[in-house]
PDB file of C-alpha atoms in Angstrom:
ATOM      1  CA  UNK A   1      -3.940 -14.554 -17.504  1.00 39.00           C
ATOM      2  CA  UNK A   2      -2.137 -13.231 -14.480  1.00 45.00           C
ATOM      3  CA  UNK A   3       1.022 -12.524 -15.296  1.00 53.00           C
ATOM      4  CA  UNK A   4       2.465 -10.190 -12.656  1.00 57.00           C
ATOM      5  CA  UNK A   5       1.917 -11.587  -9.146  1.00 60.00           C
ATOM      6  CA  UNK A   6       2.931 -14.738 -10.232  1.00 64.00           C
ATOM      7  CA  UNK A   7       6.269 -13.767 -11.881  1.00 65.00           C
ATOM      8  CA  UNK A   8       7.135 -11.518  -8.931  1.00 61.00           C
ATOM      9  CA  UNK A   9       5.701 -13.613  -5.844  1.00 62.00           C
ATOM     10  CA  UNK A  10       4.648 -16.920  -6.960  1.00 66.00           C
ATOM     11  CA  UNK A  11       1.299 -16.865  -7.036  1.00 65.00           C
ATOM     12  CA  UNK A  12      -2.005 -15.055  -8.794  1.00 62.00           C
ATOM     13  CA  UNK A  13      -3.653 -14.476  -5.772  1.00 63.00           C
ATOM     14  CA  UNK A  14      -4.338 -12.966  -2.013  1.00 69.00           C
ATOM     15  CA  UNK A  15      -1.779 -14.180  -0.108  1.00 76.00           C
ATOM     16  CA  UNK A  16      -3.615 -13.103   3.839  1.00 83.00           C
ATOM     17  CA  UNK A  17      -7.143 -13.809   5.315  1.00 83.00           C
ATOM     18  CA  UNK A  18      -9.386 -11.551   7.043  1.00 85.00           C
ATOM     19  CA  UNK A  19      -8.051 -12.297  10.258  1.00 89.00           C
ATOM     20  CA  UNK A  20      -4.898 -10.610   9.452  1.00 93.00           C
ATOM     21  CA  UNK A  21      -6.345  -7.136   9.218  1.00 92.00           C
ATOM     22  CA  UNK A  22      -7.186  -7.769  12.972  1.00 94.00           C
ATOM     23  CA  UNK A  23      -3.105  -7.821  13.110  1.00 95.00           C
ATOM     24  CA  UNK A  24      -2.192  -4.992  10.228  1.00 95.00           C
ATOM     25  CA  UNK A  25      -0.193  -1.573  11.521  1.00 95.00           C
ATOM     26  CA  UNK A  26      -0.985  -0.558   8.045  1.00 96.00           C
ATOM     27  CA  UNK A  27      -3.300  -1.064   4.946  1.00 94.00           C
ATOM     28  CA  UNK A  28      -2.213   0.272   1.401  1.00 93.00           C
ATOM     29  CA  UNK A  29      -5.111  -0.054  -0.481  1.00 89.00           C
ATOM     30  CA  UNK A  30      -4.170   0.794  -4.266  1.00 88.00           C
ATOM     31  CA  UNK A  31      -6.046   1.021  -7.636  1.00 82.00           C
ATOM     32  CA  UNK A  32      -9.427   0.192  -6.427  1.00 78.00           C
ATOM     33  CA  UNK A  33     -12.469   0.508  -4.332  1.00 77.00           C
ATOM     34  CA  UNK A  34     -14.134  -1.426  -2.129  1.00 76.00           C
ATOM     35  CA  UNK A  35     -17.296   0.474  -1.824  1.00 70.00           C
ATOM     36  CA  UNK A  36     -18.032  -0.622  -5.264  1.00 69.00           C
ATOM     37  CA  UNK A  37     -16.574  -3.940  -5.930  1.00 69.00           C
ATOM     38  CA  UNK A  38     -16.043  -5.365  -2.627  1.00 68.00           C
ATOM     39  CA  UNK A  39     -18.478  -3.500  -0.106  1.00 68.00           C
ATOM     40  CA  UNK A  40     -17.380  -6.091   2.631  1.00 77.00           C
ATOM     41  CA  UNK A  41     -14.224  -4.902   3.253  1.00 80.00           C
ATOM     42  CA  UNK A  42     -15.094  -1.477   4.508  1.00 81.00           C
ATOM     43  CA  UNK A  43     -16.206  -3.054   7.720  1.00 81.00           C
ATOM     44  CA  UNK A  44     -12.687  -4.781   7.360  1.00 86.00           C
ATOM     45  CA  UNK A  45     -11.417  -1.113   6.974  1.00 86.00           C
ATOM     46  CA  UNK A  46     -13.625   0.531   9.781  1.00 83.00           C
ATOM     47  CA  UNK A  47     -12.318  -1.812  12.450  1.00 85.00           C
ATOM     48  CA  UNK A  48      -8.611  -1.674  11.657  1.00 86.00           C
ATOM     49  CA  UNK A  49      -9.220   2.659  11.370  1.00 86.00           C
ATOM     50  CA  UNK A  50     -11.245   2.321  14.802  1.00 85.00           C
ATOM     51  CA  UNK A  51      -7.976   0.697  16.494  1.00 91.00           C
ATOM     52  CA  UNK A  52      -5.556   2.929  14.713  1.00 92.00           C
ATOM     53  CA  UNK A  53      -4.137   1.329  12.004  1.00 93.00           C
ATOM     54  CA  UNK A  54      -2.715   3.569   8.993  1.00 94.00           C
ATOM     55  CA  UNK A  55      -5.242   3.411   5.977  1.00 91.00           C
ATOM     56  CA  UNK A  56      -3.272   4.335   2.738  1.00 92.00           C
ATOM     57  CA  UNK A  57      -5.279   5.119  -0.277  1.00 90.00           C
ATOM     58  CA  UNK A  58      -3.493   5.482  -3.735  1.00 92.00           C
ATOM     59  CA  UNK A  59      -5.507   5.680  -6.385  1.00 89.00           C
ATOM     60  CA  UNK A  60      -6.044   8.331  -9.548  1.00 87.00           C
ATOM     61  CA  UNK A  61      -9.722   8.800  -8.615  1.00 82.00           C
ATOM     62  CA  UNK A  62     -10.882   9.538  -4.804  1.00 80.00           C
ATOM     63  CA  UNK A  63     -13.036   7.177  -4.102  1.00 79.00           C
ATOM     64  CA  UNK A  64     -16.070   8.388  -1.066  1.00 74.00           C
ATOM     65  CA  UNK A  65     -16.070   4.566   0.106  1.00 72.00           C
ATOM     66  CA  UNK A  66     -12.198   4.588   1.149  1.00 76.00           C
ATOM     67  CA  UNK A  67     -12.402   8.076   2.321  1.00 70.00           C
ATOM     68  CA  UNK A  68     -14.857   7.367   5.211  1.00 63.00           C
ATOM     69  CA  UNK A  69     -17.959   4.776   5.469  1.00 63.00           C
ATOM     70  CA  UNK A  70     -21.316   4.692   7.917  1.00 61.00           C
ATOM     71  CA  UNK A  71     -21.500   1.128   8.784  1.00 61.00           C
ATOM     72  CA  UNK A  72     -25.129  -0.466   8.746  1.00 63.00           C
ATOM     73  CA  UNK A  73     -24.366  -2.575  11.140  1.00 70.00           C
ATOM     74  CA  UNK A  74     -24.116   0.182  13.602  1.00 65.00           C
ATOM     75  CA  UNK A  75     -27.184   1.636  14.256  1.00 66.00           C
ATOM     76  CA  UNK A  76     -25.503   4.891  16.012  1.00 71.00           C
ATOM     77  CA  UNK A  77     -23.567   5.519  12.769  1.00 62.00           C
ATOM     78  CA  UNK A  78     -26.753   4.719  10.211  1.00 62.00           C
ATOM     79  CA  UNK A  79     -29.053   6.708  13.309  1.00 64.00           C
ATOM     80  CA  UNK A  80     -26.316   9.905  13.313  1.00 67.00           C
ATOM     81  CA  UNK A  81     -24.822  10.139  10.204  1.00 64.00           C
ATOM     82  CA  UNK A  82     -21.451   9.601  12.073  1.00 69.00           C
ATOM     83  CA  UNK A  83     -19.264   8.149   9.370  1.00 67.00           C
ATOM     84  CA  UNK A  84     -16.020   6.516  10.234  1.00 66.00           C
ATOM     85  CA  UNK A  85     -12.379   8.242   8.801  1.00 66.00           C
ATOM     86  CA  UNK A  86     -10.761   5.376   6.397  1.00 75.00           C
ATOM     87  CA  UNK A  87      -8.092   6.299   5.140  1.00 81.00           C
ATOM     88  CA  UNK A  88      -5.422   8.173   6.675  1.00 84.00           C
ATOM     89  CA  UNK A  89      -3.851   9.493   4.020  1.00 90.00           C
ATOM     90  CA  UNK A  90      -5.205   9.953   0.775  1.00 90.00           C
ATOM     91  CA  UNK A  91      -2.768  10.354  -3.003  1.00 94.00           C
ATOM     92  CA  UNK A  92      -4.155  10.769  -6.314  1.00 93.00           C
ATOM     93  CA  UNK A  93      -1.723   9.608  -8.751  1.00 94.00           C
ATOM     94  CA  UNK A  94      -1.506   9.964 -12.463  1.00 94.00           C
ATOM     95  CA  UNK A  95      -2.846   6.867 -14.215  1.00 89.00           C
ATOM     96  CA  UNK A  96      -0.389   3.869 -14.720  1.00 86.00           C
ATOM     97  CA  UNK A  97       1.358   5.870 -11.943  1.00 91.00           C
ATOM     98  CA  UNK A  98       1.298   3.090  -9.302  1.00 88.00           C
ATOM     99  CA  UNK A  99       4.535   1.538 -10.760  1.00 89.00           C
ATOM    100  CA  UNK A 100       6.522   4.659 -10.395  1.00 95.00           C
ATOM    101  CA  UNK A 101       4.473   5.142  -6.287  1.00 95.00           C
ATOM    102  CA  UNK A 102       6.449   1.258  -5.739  1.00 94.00           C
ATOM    103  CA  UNK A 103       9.494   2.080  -6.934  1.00 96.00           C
ATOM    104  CA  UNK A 104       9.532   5.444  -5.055  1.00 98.00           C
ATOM    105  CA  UNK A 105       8.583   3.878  -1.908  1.00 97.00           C
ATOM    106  CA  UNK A 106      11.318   0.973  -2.773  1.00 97.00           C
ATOM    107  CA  UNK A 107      13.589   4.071  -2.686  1.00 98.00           C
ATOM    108  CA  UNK A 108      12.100   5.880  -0.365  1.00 98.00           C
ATOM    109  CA  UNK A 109      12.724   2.550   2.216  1.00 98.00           C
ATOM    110  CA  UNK A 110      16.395   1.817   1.073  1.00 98.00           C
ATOM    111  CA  UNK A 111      17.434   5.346   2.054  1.00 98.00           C
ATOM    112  CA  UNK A 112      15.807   5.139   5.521  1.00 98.00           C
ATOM    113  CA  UNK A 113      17.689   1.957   5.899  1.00 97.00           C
ATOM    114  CA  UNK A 114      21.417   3.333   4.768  1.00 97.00           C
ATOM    115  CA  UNK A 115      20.566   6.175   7.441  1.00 97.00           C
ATOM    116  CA  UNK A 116      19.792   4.185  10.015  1.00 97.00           C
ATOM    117  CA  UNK A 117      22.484   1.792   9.419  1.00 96.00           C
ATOM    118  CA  UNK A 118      25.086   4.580   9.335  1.00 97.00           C
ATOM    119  CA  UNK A 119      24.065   6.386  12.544  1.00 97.00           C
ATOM    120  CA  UNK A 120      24.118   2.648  14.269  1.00 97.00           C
ATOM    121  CA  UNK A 121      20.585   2.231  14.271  1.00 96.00           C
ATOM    122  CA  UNK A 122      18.586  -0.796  13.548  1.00 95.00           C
ATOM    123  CA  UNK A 123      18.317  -2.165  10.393  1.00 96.00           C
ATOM    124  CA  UNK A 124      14.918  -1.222   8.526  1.00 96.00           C
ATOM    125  CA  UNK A 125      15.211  -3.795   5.737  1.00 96.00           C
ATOM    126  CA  UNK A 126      15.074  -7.138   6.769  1.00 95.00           C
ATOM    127  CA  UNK A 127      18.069  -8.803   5.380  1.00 94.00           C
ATOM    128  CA  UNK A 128      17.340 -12.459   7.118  1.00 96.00           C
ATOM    129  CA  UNK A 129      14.080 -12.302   5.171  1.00 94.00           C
ATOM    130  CA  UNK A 130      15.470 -11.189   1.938  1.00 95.00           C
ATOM    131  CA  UNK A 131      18.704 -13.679   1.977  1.00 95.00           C
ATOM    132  CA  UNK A 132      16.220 -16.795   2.409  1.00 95.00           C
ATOM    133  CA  UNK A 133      12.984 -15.500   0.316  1.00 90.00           C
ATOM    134  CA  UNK A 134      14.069 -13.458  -2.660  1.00 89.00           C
ATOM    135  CA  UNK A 135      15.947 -13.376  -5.522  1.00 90.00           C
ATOM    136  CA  UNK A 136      17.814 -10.528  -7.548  1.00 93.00           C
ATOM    137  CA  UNK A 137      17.965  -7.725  -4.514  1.00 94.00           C
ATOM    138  CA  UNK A 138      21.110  -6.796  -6.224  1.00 95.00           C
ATOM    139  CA  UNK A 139      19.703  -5.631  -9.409  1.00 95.00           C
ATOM    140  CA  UNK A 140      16.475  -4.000  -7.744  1.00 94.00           C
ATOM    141  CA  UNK A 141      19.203  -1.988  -5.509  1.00 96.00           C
ATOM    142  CA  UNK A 142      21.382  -1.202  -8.418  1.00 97.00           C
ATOM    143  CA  UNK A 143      18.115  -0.299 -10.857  1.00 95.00           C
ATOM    144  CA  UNK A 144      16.297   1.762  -7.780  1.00 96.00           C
ATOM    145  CA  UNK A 145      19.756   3.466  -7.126  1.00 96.00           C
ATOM    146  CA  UNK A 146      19.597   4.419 -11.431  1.00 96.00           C
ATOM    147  CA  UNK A 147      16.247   5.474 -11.713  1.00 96.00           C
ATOM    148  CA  UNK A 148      16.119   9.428 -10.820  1.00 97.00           C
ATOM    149  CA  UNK A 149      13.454  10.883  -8.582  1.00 98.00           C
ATOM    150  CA  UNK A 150      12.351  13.481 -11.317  1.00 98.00           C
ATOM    151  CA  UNK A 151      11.151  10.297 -13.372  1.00 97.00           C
ATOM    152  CA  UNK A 152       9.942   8.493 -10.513  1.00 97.00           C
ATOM    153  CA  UNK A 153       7.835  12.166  -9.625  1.00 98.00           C
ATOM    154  CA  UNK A 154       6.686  12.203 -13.655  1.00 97.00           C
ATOM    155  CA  UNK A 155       5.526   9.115 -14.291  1.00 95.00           C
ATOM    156  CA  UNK A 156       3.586   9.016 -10.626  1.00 96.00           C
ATOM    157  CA  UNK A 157       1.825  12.401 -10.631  1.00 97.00           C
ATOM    158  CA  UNK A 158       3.102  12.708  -6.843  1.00 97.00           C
ATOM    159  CA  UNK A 159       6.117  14.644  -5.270  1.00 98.00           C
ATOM    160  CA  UNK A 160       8.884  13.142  -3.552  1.00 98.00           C
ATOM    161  CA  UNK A 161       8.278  14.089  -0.360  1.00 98.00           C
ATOM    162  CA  UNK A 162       5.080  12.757  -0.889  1.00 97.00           C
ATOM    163  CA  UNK A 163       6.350   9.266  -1.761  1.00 98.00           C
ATOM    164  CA  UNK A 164       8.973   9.284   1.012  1.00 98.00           C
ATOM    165  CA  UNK A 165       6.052   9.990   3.170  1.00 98.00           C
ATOM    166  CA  UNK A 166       4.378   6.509   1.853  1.00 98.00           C
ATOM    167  CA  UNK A 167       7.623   4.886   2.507  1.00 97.00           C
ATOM    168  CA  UNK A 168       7.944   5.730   5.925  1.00 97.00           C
ATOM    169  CA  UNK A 169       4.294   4.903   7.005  1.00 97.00           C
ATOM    170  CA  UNK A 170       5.292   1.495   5.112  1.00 97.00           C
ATOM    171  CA  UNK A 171       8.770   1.252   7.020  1.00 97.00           C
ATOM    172  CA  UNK A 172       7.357   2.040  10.418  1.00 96.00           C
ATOM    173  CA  UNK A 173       4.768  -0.928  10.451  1.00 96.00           C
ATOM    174  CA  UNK A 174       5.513  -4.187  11.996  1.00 95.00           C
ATOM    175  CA  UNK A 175       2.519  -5.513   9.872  1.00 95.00           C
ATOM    176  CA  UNK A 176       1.302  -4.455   6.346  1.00 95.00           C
ATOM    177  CA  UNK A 177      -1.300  -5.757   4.107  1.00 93.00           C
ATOM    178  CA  UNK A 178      -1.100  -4.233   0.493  1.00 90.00           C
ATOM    179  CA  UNK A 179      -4.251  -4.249  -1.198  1.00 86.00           C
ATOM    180  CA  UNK A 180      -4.646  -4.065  -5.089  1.00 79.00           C
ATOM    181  CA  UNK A 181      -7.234  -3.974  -7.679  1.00 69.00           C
ATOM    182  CA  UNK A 182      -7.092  -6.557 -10.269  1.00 62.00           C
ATOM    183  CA  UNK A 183      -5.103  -4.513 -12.851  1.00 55.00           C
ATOM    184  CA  UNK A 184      -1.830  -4.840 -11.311  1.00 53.00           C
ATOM    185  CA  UNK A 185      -2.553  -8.611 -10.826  1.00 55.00           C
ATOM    186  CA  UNK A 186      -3.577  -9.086 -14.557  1.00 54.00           C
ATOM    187  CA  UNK A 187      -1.337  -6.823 -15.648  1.00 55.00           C
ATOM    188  CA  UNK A 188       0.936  -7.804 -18.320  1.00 56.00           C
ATOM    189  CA  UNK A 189       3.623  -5.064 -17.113  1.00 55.00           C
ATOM    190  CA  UNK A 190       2.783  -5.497 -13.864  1.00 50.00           C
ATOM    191  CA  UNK A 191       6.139  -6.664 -12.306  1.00 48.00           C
ATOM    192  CA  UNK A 192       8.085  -4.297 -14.556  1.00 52.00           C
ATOM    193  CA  UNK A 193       8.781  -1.911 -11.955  1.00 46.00           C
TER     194      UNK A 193
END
C-alpha cells in the first residue's frame, strides 16, 4: 500500500491538475520519466519550458525524455529536428538518494530564511501556512538543524552547493509542482526523511 504520502500529507495521490502547470514557476520532477511511463506530460513539460518555468530533474539515471523532447504535434519541431530544452537543470543522485536531496533542500530553505529574516528581509518560509496546515515543524527544524551536511552530501551523491542550488530555485518560486515516481509514494520509508 501507500504508505508515505499518506502519513506525511494525507493522501496517496496527485494533489494538482494539469491546469496548474499552466500556473507553475517551477517543476521538480524526481525519480522518474515521463517519456516512458507517462509520454503525455512532456507536452505538459514543453509548454511550461517554452514560457520559462524552471524544469528540475533529479533522478540517478538521465533520462533523454526530460532532457529535451520534439513534440509531434508540432510539425516545425518533427519537420526540423528542433527539440525543445526540458529541464533546466539536471542532478544525478546516488540511488535511494532522493531522501537525503529533501532534506538538503529542507536545509538548504531554512538557512535562506534565517538570512533573510536577520538582514530584515521578507520571510521565505511561510509561517501563516505552516501554523494552520502542519504539524511537528519543531522537530523537522530541530532534526534538519542535527543532521550534518557531509551525511546529507553521502547519502545523496550530490554536493552542497549543489543542493543549496535546488533549494533556492525551490525558494524563489511563487508556484511549485513536485513531481514523483511511484517509489516514493509506495515507499515504505518514504516519509522517513
Amino acid at each position: 500500500t501507500s504508505v508515505g504520502l499518506p502519513k506525511s500529507i494525507g493522501i496517496g495521490k496527485g494533489t494538482v491538475t494539469l491546469e496548474d502547470f499552466d500556473h507553475a514557476d517551477a517543476v521538480f520532477c524526481i525519480g522518474h520519466n515521463p517519456g516512458t511511463n507517462h509520454p503525455r506530460m512532456l507536452n505538459t513539460l514543453r509548454a511550461c519550458s517554452k514560457r520559462g518555468a524552471a524544469i528540475v530533474s533529479i533522478n540517478p539515471l538521465r533520462e533523454r525524455g526530460l532532457e529535451r523532447f520534439i513534440s509531434p504535434q508540432h510539425p516545425s519541431e518533427m519537420l526540423t529536428g528542433n527539440a525543445t530544452q526540458l529541464s533546466s537543470v539536471y542532478y544525478q543522485i546516488k540511488v535511494g538518494g532522493d531522501l537525503a536531496v529533501l532534506k538538503g533542500m529542507m536545509k538548504a530553505v531554512v538557512a535562506l530564511d534565517a538570512e533573510s529574516r536577520a538582514a530584515g528581509g521578507p520571510d521565505v518560509l511561510d509561517r501563516a501556512f505552516i501554523a494552520e496546515h502542519t504539524q511537528g515543524i519543531d522537530g523537522l527544524l530541530a532534526d534538519l538543524d542535527a543532521t550534518s551536511w557531509e551525511s546529507i552530501e553521502a547519502s545523496s551523491g550530490l554536493k552542497r552547493a549543489d543542493i543549496e542550488h535546488l533549494g533556492r530555485i525551490y525558494a524563489n518560486a511563487k508556484n511549485v509542482i513536485i513531481c514523483y515516481g511511484m517509489g516514493i509514494t509506495q515507499h515504505q520509508m518514504g516519509s522517513q526523511l
